[in-house]
Coordinates of C-alpha atoms in Angstrom, one line a residue:
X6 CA 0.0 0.0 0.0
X7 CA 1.6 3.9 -0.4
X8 CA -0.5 6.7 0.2
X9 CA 0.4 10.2 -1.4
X10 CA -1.1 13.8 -2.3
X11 CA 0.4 14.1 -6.3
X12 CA -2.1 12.5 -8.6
X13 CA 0.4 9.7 -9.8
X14 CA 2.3 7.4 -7.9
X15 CA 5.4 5.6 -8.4
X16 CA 5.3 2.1 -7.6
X17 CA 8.3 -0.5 -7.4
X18 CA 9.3 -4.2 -7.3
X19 CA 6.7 -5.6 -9.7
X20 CA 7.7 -8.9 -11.0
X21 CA 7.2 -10.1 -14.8
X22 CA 4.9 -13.3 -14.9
X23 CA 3.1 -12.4 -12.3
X24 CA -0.5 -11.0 -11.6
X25 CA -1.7 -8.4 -9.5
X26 CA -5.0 -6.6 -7.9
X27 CA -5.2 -3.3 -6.9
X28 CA -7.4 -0.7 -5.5
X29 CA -7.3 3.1 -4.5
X30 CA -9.4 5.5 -2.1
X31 CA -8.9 9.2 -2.0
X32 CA -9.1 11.6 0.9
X33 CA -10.6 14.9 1.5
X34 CA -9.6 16.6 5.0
X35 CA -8.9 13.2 6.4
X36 CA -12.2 12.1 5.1
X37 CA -12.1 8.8 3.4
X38 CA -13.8 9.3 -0.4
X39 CA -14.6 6.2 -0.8
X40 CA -12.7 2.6 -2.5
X41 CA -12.7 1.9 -6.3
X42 CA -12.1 -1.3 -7.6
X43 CA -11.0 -4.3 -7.5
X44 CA -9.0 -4.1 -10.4
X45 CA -6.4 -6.7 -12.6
X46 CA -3.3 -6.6 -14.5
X47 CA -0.8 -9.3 -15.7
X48 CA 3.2 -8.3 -16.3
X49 CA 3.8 -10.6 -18.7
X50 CA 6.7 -13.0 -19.4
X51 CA 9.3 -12.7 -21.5
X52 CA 12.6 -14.7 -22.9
X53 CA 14.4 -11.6 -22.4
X54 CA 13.9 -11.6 -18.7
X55 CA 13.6 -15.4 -18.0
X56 CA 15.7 -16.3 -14.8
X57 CA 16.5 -19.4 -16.2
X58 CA 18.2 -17.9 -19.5
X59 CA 19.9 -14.9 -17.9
X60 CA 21.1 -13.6 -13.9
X61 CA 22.7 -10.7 -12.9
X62 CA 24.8 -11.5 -10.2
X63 CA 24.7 -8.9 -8.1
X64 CA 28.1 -9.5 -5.8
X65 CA 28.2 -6.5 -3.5
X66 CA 25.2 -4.1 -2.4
X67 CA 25.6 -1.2 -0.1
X68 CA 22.4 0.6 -0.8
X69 CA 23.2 3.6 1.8
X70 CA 26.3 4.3 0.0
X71 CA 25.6 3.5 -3.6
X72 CA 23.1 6.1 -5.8
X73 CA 20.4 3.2 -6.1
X74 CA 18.6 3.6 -9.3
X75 CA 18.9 1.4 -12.3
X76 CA 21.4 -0.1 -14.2
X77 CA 21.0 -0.1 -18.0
X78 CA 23.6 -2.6 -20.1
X79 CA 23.9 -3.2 -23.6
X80 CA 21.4 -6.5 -23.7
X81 CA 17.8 -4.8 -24.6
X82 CA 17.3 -5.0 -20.2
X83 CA 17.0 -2.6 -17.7
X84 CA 18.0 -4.4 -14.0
X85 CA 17.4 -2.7 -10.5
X86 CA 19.8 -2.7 -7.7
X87 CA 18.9 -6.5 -6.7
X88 CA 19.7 -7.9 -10.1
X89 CA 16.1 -8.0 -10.7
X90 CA 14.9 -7.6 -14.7
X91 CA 12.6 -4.8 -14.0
X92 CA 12.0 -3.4 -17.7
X93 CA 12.8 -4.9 -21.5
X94 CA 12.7 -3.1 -24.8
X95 CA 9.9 -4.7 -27.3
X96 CA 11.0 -4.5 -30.5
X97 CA 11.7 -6.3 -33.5
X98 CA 15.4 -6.3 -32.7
X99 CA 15.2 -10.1 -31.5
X100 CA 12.4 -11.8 -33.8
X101 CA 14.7 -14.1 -35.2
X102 CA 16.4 -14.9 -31.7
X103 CA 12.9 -15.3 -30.1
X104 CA 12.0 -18.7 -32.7
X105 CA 15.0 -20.0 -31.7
X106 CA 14.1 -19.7 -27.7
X107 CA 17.9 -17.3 -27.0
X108 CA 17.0 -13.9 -27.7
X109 CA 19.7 -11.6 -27.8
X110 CA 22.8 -14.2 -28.4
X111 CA 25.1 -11.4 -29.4
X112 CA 25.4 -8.2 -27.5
X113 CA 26.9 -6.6 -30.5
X114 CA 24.2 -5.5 -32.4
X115 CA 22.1 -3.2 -29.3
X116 CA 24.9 -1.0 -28.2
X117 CA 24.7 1.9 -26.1
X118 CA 21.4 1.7 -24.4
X119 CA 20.7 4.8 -22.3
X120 CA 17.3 6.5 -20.7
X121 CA 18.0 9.5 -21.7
X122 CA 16.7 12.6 -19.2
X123 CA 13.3 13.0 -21.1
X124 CA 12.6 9.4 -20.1
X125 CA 12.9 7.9 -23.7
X126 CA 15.7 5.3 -24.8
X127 CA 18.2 5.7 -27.0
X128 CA 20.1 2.9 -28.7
X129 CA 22.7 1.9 -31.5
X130 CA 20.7 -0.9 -33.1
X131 CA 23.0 -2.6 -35.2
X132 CA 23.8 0.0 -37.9
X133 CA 20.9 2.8 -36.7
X134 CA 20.8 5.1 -34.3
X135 CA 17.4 5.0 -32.8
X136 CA 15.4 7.1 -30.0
X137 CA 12.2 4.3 -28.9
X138 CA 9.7 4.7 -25.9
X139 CA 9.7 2.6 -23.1
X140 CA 7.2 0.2 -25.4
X141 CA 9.4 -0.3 -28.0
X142 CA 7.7 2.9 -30.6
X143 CA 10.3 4.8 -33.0
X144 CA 10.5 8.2 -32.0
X145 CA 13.0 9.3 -34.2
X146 CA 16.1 7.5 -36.1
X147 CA 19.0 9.1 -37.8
X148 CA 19.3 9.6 -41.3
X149 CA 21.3 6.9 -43.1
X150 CA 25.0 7.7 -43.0
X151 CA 26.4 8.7 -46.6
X152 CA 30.1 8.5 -47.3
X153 CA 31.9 11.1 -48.6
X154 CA 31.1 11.0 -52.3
X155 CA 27.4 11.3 -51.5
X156 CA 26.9 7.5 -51.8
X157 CA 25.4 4.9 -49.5
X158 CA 28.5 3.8 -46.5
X159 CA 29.5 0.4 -47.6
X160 CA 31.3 -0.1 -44.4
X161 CA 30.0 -3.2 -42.5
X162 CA 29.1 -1.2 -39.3
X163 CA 28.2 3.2 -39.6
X164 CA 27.1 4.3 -36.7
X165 CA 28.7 3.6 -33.8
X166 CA 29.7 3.3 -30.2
X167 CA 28.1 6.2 -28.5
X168 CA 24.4 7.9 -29.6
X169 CA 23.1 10.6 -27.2
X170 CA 20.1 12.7 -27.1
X171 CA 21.4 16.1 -25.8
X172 CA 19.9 18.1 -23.2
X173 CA 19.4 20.8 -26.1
X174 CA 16.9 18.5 -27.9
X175 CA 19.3 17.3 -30.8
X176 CA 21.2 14.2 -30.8
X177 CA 24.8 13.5 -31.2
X178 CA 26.2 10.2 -32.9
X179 CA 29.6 8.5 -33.9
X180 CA 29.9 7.7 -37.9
X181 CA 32.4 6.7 -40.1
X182 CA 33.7 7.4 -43.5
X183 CA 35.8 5.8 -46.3
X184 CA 38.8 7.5 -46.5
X185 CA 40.7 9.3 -49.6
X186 CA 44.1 9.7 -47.3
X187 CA 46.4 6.7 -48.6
X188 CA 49.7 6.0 -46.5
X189 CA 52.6 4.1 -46.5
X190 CA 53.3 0.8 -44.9
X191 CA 56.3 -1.4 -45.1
X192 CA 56.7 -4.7 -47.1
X193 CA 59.1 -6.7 -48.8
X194 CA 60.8 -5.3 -52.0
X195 CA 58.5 -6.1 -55.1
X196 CA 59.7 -5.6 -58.9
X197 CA 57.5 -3.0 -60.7
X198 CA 57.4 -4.4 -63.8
X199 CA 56.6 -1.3 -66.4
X200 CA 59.4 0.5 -64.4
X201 CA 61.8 -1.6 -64.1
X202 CA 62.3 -0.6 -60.4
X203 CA 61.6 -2.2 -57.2
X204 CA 59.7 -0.6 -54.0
X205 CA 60.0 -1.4 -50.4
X206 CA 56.4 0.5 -49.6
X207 CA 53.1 0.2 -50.5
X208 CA 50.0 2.5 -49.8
X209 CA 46.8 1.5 -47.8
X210 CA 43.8 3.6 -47.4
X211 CA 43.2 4.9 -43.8
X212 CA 39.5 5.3 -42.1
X213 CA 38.4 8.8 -40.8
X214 CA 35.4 9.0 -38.3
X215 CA 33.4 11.9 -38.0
X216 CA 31.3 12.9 -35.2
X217 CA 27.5 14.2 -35.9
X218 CA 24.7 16.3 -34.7
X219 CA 21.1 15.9 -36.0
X220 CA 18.2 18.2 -35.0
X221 CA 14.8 16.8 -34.6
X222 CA 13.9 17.0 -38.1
X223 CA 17.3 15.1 -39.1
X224 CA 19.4 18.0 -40.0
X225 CA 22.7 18.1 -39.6
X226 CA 23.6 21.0 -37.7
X227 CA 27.3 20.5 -36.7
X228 CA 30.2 17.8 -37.4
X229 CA 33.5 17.0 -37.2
X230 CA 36.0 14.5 -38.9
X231 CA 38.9 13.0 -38.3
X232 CA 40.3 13.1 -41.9
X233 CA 42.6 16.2 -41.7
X234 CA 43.4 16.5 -38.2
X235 CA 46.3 13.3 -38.1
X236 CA 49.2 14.1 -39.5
X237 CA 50.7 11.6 -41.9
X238 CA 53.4 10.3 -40.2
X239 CA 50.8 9.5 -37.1
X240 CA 48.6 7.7 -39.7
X241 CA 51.5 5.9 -41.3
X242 CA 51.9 4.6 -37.6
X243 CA 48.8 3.1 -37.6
X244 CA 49.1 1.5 -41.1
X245 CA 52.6 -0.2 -40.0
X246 CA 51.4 -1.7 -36.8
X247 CA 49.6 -5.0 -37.0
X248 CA 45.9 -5.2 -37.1
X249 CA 44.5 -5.6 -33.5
X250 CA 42.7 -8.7 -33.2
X251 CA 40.2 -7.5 -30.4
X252 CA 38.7 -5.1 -33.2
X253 CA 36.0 -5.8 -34.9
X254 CA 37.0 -3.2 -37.6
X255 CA 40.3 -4.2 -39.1
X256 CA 40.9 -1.0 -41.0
X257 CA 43.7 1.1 -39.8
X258 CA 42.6 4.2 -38.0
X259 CA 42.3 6.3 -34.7
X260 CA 39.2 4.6 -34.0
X261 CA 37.2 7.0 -32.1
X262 CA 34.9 5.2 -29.3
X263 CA 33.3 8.0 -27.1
X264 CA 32.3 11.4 -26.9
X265 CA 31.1 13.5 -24.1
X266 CA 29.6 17.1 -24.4
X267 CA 29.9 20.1 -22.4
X268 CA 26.6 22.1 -24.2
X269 CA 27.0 25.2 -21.7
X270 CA 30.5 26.1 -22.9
X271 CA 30.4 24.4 -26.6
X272 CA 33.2 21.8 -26.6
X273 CA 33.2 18.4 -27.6
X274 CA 35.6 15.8 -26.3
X275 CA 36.4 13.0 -27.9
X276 CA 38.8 9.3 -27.7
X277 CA 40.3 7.4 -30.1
X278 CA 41.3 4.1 -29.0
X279 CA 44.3 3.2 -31.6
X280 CA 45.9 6.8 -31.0
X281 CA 45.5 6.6 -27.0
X282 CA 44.4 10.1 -27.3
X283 CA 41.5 12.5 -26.1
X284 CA 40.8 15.9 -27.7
X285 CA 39.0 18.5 -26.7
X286 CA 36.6 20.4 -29.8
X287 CA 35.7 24.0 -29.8
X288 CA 32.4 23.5 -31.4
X289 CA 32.0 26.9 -33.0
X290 CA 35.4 27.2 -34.6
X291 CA 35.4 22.9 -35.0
X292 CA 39.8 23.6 -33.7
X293 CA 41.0 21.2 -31.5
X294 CA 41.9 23.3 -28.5
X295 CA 43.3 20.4 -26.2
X296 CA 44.3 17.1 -26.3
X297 CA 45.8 14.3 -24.0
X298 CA 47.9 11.0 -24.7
X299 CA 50.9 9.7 -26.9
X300 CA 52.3 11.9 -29.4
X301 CA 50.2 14.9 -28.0
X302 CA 52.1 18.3 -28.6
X303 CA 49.8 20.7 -26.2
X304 CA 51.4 24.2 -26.8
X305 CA 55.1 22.8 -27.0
X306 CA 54.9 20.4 -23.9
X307 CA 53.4 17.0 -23.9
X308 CA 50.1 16.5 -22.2
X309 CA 48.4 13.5 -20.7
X310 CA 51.1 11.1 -21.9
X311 CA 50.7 7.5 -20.2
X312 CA 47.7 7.9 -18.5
X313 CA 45.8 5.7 -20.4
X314 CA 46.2 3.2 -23.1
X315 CA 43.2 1.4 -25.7
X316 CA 40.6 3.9 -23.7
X317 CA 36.9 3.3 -24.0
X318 CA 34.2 5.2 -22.7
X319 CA 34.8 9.4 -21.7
X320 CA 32.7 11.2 -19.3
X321 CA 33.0 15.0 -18.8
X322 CA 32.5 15.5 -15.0
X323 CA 31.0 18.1 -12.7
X324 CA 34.5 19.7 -11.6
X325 CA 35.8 19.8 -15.4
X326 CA 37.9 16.9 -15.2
X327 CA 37.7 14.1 -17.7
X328 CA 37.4 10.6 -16.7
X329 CA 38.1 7.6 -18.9
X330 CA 38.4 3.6 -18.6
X331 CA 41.2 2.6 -19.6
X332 CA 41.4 -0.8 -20.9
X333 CA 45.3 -1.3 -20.9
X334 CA 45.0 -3.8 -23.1
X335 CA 48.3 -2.8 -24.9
X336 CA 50.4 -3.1 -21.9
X337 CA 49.3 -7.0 -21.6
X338 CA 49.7 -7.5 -24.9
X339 CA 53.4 -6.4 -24.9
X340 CA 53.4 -9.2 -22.0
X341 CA 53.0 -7.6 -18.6
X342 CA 50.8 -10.6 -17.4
X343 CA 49.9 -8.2 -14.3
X344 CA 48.4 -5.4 -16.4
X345 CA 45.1 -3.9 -15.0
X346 CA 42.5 -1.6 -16.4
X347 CA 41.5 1.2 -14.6
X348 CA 39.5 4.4 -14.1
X349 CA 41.2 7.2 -14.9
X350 CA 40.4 10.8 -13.9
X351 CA 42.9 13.6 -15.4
X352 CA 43.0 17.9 -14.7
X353 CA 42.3 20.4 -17.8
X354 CA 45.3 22.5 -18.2
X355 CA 44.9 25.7 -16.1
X356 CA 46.6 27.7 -19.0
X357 CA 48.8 27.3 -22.3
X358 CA 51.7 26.2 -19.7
X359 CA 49.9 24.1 -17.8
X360 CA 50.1 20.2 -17.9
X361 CA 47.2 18.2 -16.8
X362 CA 47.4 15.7 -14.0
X363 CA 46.3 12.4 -13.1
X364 CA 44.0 13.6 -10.2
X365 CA 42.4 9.9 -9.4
X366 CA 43.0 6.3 -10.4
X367 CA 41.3 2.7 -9.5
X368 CA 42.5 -0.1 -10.7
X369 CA 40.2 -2.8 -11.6
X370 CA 41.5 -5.6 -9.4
X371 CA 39.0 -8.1 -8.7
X372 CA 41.1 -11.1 -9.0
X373 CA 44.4 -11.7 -7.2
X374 CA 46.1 -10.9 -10.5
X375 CA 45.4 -7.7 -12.9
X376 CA 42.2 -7.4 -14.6
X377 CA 42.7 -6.3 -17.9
X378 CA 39.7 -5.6 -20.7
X379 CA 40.6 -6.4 -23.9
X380 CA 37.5 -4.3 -25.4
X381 CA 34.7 -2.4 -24.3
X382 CA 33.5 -0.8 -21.2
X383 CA 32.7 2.9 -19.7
X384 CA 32.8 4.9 -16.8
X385 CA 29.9 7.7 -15.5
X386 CA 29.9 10.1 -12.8
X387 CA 26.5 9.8 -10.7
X388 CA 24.2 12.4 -9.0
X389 CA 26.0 11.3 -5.9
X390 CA 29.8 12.1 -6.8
X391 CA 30.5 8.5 -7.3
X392 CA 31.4 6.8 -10.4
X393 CA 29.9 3.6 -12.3
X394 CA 32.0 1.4 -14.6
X395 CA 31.5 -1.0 -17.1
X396 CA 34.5 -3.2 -17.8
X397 CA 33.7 -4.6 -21.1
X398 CA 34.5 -8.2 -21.7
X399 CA 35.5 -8.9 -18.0
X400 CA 32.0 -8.7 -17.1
X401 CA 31.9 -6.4 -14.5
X402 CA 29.7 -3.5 -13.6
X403 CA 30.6 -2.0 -10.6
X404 CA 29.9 1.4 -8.2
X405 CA 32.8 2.7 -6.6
X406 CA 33.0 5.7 -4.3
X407 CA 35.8 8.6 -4.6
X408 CA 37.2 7.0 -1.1
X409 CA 37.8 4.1 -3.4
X410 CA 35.0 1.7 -2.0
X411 CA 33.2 -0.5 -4.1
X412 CA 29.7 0.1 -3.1
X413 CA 27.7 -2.1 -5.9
X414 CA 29.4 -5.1 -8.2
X415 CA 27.7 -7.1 -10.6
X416 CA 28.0 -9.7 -13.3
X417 CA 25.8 -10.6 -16.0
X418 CA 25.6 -14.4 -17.0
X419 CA 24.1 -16.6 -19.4
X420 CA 22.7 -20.3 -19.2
X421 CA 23.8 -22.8 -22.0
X422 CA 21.6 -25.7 -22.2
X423 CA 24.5 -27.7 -24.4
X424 CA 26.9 -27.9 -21.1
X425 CA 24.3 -27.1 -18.9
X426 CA 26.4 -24.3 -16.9
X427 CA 26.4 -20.4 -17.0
X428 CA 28.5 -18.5 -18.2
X429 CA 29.2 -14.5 -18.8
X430 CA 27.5 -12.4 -20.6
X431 CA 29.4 -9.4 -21.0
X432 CA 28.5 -6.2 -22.5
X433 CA 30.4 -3.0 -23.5
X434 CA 28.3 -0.2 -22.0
X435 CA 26.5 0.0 -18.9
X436 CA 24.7 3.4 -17.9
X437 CA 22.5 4.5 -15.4
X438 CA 18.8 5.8 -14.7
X439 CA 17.6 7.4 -11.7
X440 CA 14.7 5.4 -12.7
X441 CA 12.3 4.7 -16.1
X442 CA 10.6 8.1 -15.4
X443 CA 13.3 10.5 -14.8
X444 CA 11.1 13.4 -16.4
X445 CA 7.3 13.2 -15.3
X446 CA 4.7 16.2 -13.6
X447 CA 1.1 16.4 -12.7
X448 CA -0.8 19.6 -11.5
X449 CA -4.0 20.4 -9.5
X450 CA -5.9 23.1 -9.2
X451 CA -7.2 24.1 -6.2
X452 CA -11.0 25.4 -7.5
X453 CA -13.1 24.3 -10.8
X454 CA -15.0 27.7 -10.9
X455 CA -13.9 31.8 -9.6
X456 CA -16.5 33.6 -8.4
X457 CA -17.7 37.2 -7.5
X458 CA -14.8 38.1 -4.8
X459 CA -12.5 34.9 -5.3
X460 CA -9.9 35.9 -8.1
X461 CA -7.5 33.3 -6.9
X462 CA -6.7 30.0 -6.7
X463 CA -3.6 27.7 -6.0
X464 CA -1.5 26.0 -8.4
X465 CA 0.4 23.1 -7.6
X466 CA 3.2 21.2 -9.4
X467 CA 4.2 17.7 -8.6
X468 CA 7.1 16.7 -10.1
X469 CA 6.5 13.0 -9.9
X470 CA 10.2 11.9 -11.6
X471 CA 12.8 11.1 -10.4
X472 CA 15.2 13.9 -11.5
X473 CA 14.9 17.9 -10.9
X474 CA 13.4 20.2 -13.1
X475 CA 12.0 23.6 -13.6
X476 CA 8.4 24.8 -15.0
X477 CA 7.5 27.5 -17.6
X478 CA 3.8 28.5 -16.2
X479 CA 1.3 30.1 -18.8
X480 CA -2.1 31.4 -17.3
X481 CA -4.4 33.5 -19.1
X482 CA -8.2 34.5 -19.9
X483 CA -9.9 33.4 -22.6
X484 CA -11.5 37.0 -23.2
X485 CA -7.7 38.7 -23.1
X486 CA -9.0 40.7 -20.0
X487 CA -5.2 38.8 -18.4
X488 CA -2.1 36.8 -19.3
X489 CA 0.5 36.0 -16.8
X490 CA 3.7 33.9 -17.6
X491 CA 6.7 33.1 -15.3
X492 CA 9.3 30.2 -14.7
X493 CA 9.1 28.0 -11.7
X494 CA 13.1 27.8 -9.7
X495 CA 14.0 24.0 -10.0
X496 CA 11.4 21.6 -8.0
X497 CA 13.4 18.2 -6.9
X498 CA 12.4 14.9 -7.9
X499 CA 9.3 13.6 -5.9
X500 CA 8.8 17.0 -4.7
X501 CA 6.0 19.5 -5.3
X502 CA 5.9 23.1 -5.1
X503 CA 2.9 25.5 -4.5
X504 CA 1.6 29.2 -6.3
X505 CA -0.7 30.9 -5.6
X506 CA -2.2 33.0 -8.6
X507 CA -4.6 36.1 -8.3
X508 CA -5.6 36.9 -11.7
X509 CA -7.1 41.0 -12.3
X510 CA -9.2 42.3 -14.8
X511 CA -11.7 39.5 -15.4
X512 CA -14.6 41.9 -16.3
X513 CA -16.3 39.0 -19.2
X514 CA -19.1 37.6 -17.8
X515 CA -18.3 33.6 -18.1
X516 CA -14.1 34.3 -18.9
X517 CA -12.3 31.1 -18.4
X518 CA -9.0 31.0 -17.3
X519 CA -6.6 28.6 -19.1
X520 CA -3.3 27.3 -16.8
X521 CA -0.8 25.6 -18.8
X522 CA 2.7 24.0 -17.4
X523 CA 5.8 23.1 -19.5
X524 CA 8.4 20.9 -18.2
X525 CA 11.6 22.6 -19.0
X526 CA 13.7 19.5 -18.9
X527 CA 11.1 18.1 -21.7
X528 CA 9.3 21.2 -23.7
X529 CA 7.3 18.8 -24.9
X530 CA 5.7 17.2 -22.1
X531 CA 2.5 20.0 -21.3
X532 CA -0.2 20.2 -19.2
X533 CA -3.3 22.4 -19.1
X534 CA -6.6 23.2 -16.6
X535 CA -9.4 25.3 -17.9
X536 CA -11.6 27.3 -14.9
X537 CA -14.5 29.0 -15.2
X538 CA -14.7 32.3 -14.3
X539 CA -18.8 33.3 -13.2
X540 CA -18.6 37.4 -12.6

């Protein structure tokens, strides 16, 4: 049972396959109104949250230290603190899995899943980036990515790794290109035949990426690429060193993984894995105004060098630092067999002779050896100042506090009814959500009707999310006798907040007053009361 003034009411730890009755009474000045119902619904079941298919094993759970919510990884799922399956995403993504009874056998082609603060999800499904309500609906998809000459990208994968819906409305994407920029690479000596000479090079195309941002009606409205901004000799690097076998994508490149945006200042910061490098965009001019990691030349000094190697995942934090996870995966390739990923946290440089510094580390050791991801994973700073990491392919999704204190550890598994044992499921993202509504209001009004002397009434807000947000408030008469409009200061999640409003000059006889509210988070998302006014 709950009991609460706001008109809608949150309600937890539903389980699927189960049914459920439920009733409600309100309450006028302690005065019972009354019980409607009996009433029934069914959460149904579901392959993609069948216990006996997949588990999240949650392995450590400090709920007073840890930010609670919800955990969303790349698998279609949404799990609570618990390990519970509390939300899946209905769509034709896993038809094809579902007749075979193993939905979702690859976590390669759903990438990135993410509730993003409006309460919508966005996702990299396969080669689209897609924006779906919580039952499955396309809200809006990116247009699909065009190469250079104008024609249709013949790479086997375009968009890619990170897809965000930005608090400004307009989404932001990862694409790739085909490449024009042809370096040299070592080989053996060959005889060219017509010239009667012999060549110890040959040339190899290199792949640029470009980073992209759409508006709501698919416009691109701001981009950067990779083609001109490594110098030849870096991509000739690239070209000479052997194709990494973790990668999917065998084409030599920086192979940018992650972005993170800072919309109040206009940069854009962005990794790329093969180049163990960070940069830091000014969006307005598109010049690289910072960067960290190997080769970097920040302002005639190096910058960042060695603190981090293979990165995935970047996260812009609250102070201004930059935090990455760094996989390492180089250093146990080159045979340190006690390697270990990390988090890494890293300064911006004060001025143009500044370095940055490594400010914070953790070191990913949950075995009594180093831990090292050879792909994947990210890292995100939560409401409460501490940080949650996904570590790729070693299956780990973990809470950790700035005192260093794993607060919430998990690890996704998989049954296989050939050996009959379970085994891991991993995944290379993993973010969070305060909860499935994150962005959600009601209002009430305190009378239906003004009358004679009473020109006033209360207004009140619930903001029944779970994250803040502020209110643009529109009241006015019908008859244009009064108009009033004014912006609410930020009401907390599960909080309400209270105005009273005296409207003057309602002479027509039968004026209505009109009260509308607009979230400000979601400008979308309205509500509006009509009153009647009787002079």
């Amino acid at each position: 049972s709950s009991r609460d003034s706001s008109p809608a009411i949150m309600l937890s730890n539903f389980s699927f396959g189960k049914n459920y009755i439920w009733r409600y009474a309100g309450l006028s000045n302690n005065k019972n109104m009354g019980w409607h119902g009996p009433y029934g619904f069914e959460i149904i079941n579901n392959p993609c949250v069948d216990k006996s298919r997949y588990r999240v094993k949650v392995l450590q759970n400090d709920w007073a230290a840890s930010a609670g919510g919800l955990i969303m990884p790349d698998m279609a799922r949404c799990i609570d603190r618990n390990g519970n399956f509390i939300w899946f995403l209905p769509m034709d993504y896993y038809e094809n899995g579902a007749q075979s009874g193993m939905p979702f056998t690859s976590s390669l082609a759903l990438e990135d899943l993410r509730i993003s603060p409006i309460g919508t999800v966005t996702l990299l499904n396969g080669t689209k980036a897609e924006e779906r309500d919580l039952y499955g609906n396309i809200l809006w998809s990116a247009p699909a990515p065009v190469d250079s000459f104008g024609l249709n990208n013949p790479l086997p994968y375009s968009y890619h790794h990170t897809f965000k819906r930005l608090v400004s409305g307009n989404y932001m994407v990862l694409d790739r290109g085909l490449s024009g920029i042809s370096v040299p690479i070592h080989k053996k000596p060959v005889v060219v035949f017509n010239a009667g000479k012999t060549s110890d090079t040959a040339k190899v195309e290199v792949e640029y990426e470009i980073v992209k941002e759409f508006d709501r009606n698919n416009n691109q409205v701001w981009s950067w690429s990779s083609k001109n901004y490594f110098s030849t000799s870096e991509l000739s690097i690239l070209a000479n060193e052997r194709p990494d076998p973790i990668l999917r994508n065998k084409k030599p490149g920086g192979h940018m993984n992650a972005f993170d945006v800072d919309e109040k200042n206009g940069f854009v910061y962005i990794g790329f894995r093969n180049m163990d490098r960070v940069v830091k965009i000014e969006k307005k001019s598109g010049k690289v105004v910072c960067a960290w990691g190997k080769l970097v030349n920040y302002h005639g000094h190096s910058n960042g060098d060695g603190f981090f190697h293979k990165q995935h995942g970047l996260s812009l934090l609250h102070d201004g630092s930059v935090a990455v996870y760094n996989d390492n995966s180089n250093v146990m390739q080159n045979g340190n067999g006690n390697a270990v990923s990390s988090i890494v946290v890293f300064s911006q440089p004060a001025d143009a002779v500044d370095s940055s510094r490594l400010t914070w580390e953790f070191e990913c050791r949950f075995d009594s050896i180093g831990t090292v991801s050879l792909t994947g994973g990210c890292v995100t700073e939560l409401n409460n100042g501490n940080l949650l990491a996904c570590m790729g392919d070693v299956n780990h999704i973990f809470e950790v506090t700035r005192a260093k204190q794993v607060v919430w550890d998990a690890q996704i598994e998989r049954y296989d009814p050939n050996d009959l044992l379970w085994h891991k499921f991993p995944v290379a993202n993993a973010h969070y959500a305060s909860s499935l509504y994150p962005c959600y209001f009601t209002i009430q009004i305190s009378d239906d009707t003004l009358k004679g002397a009473k020109n006033s009434f209360m207004l009140k807000i619930f903001n029944a999310g779970t994250e803040n947000d502020s209110y643009l408030v529109s009241i006015k008469s019908l008859s244009g006798n009064y108009a009033r409009q004014f912006s609410t200061e930020t009401v907390a999640g599960k909080k309400s907040a209270h105005f009273e409003i005296s409207p003057e000059r309602l002479t027509a006889v039968n004026d209505k007053i009109e009260v509308k509210v607009q979230s400000k988070t979601n400008p979308g998302f309205k509500r509006a009361y009509t009153l009647q006014y009787l002079k």
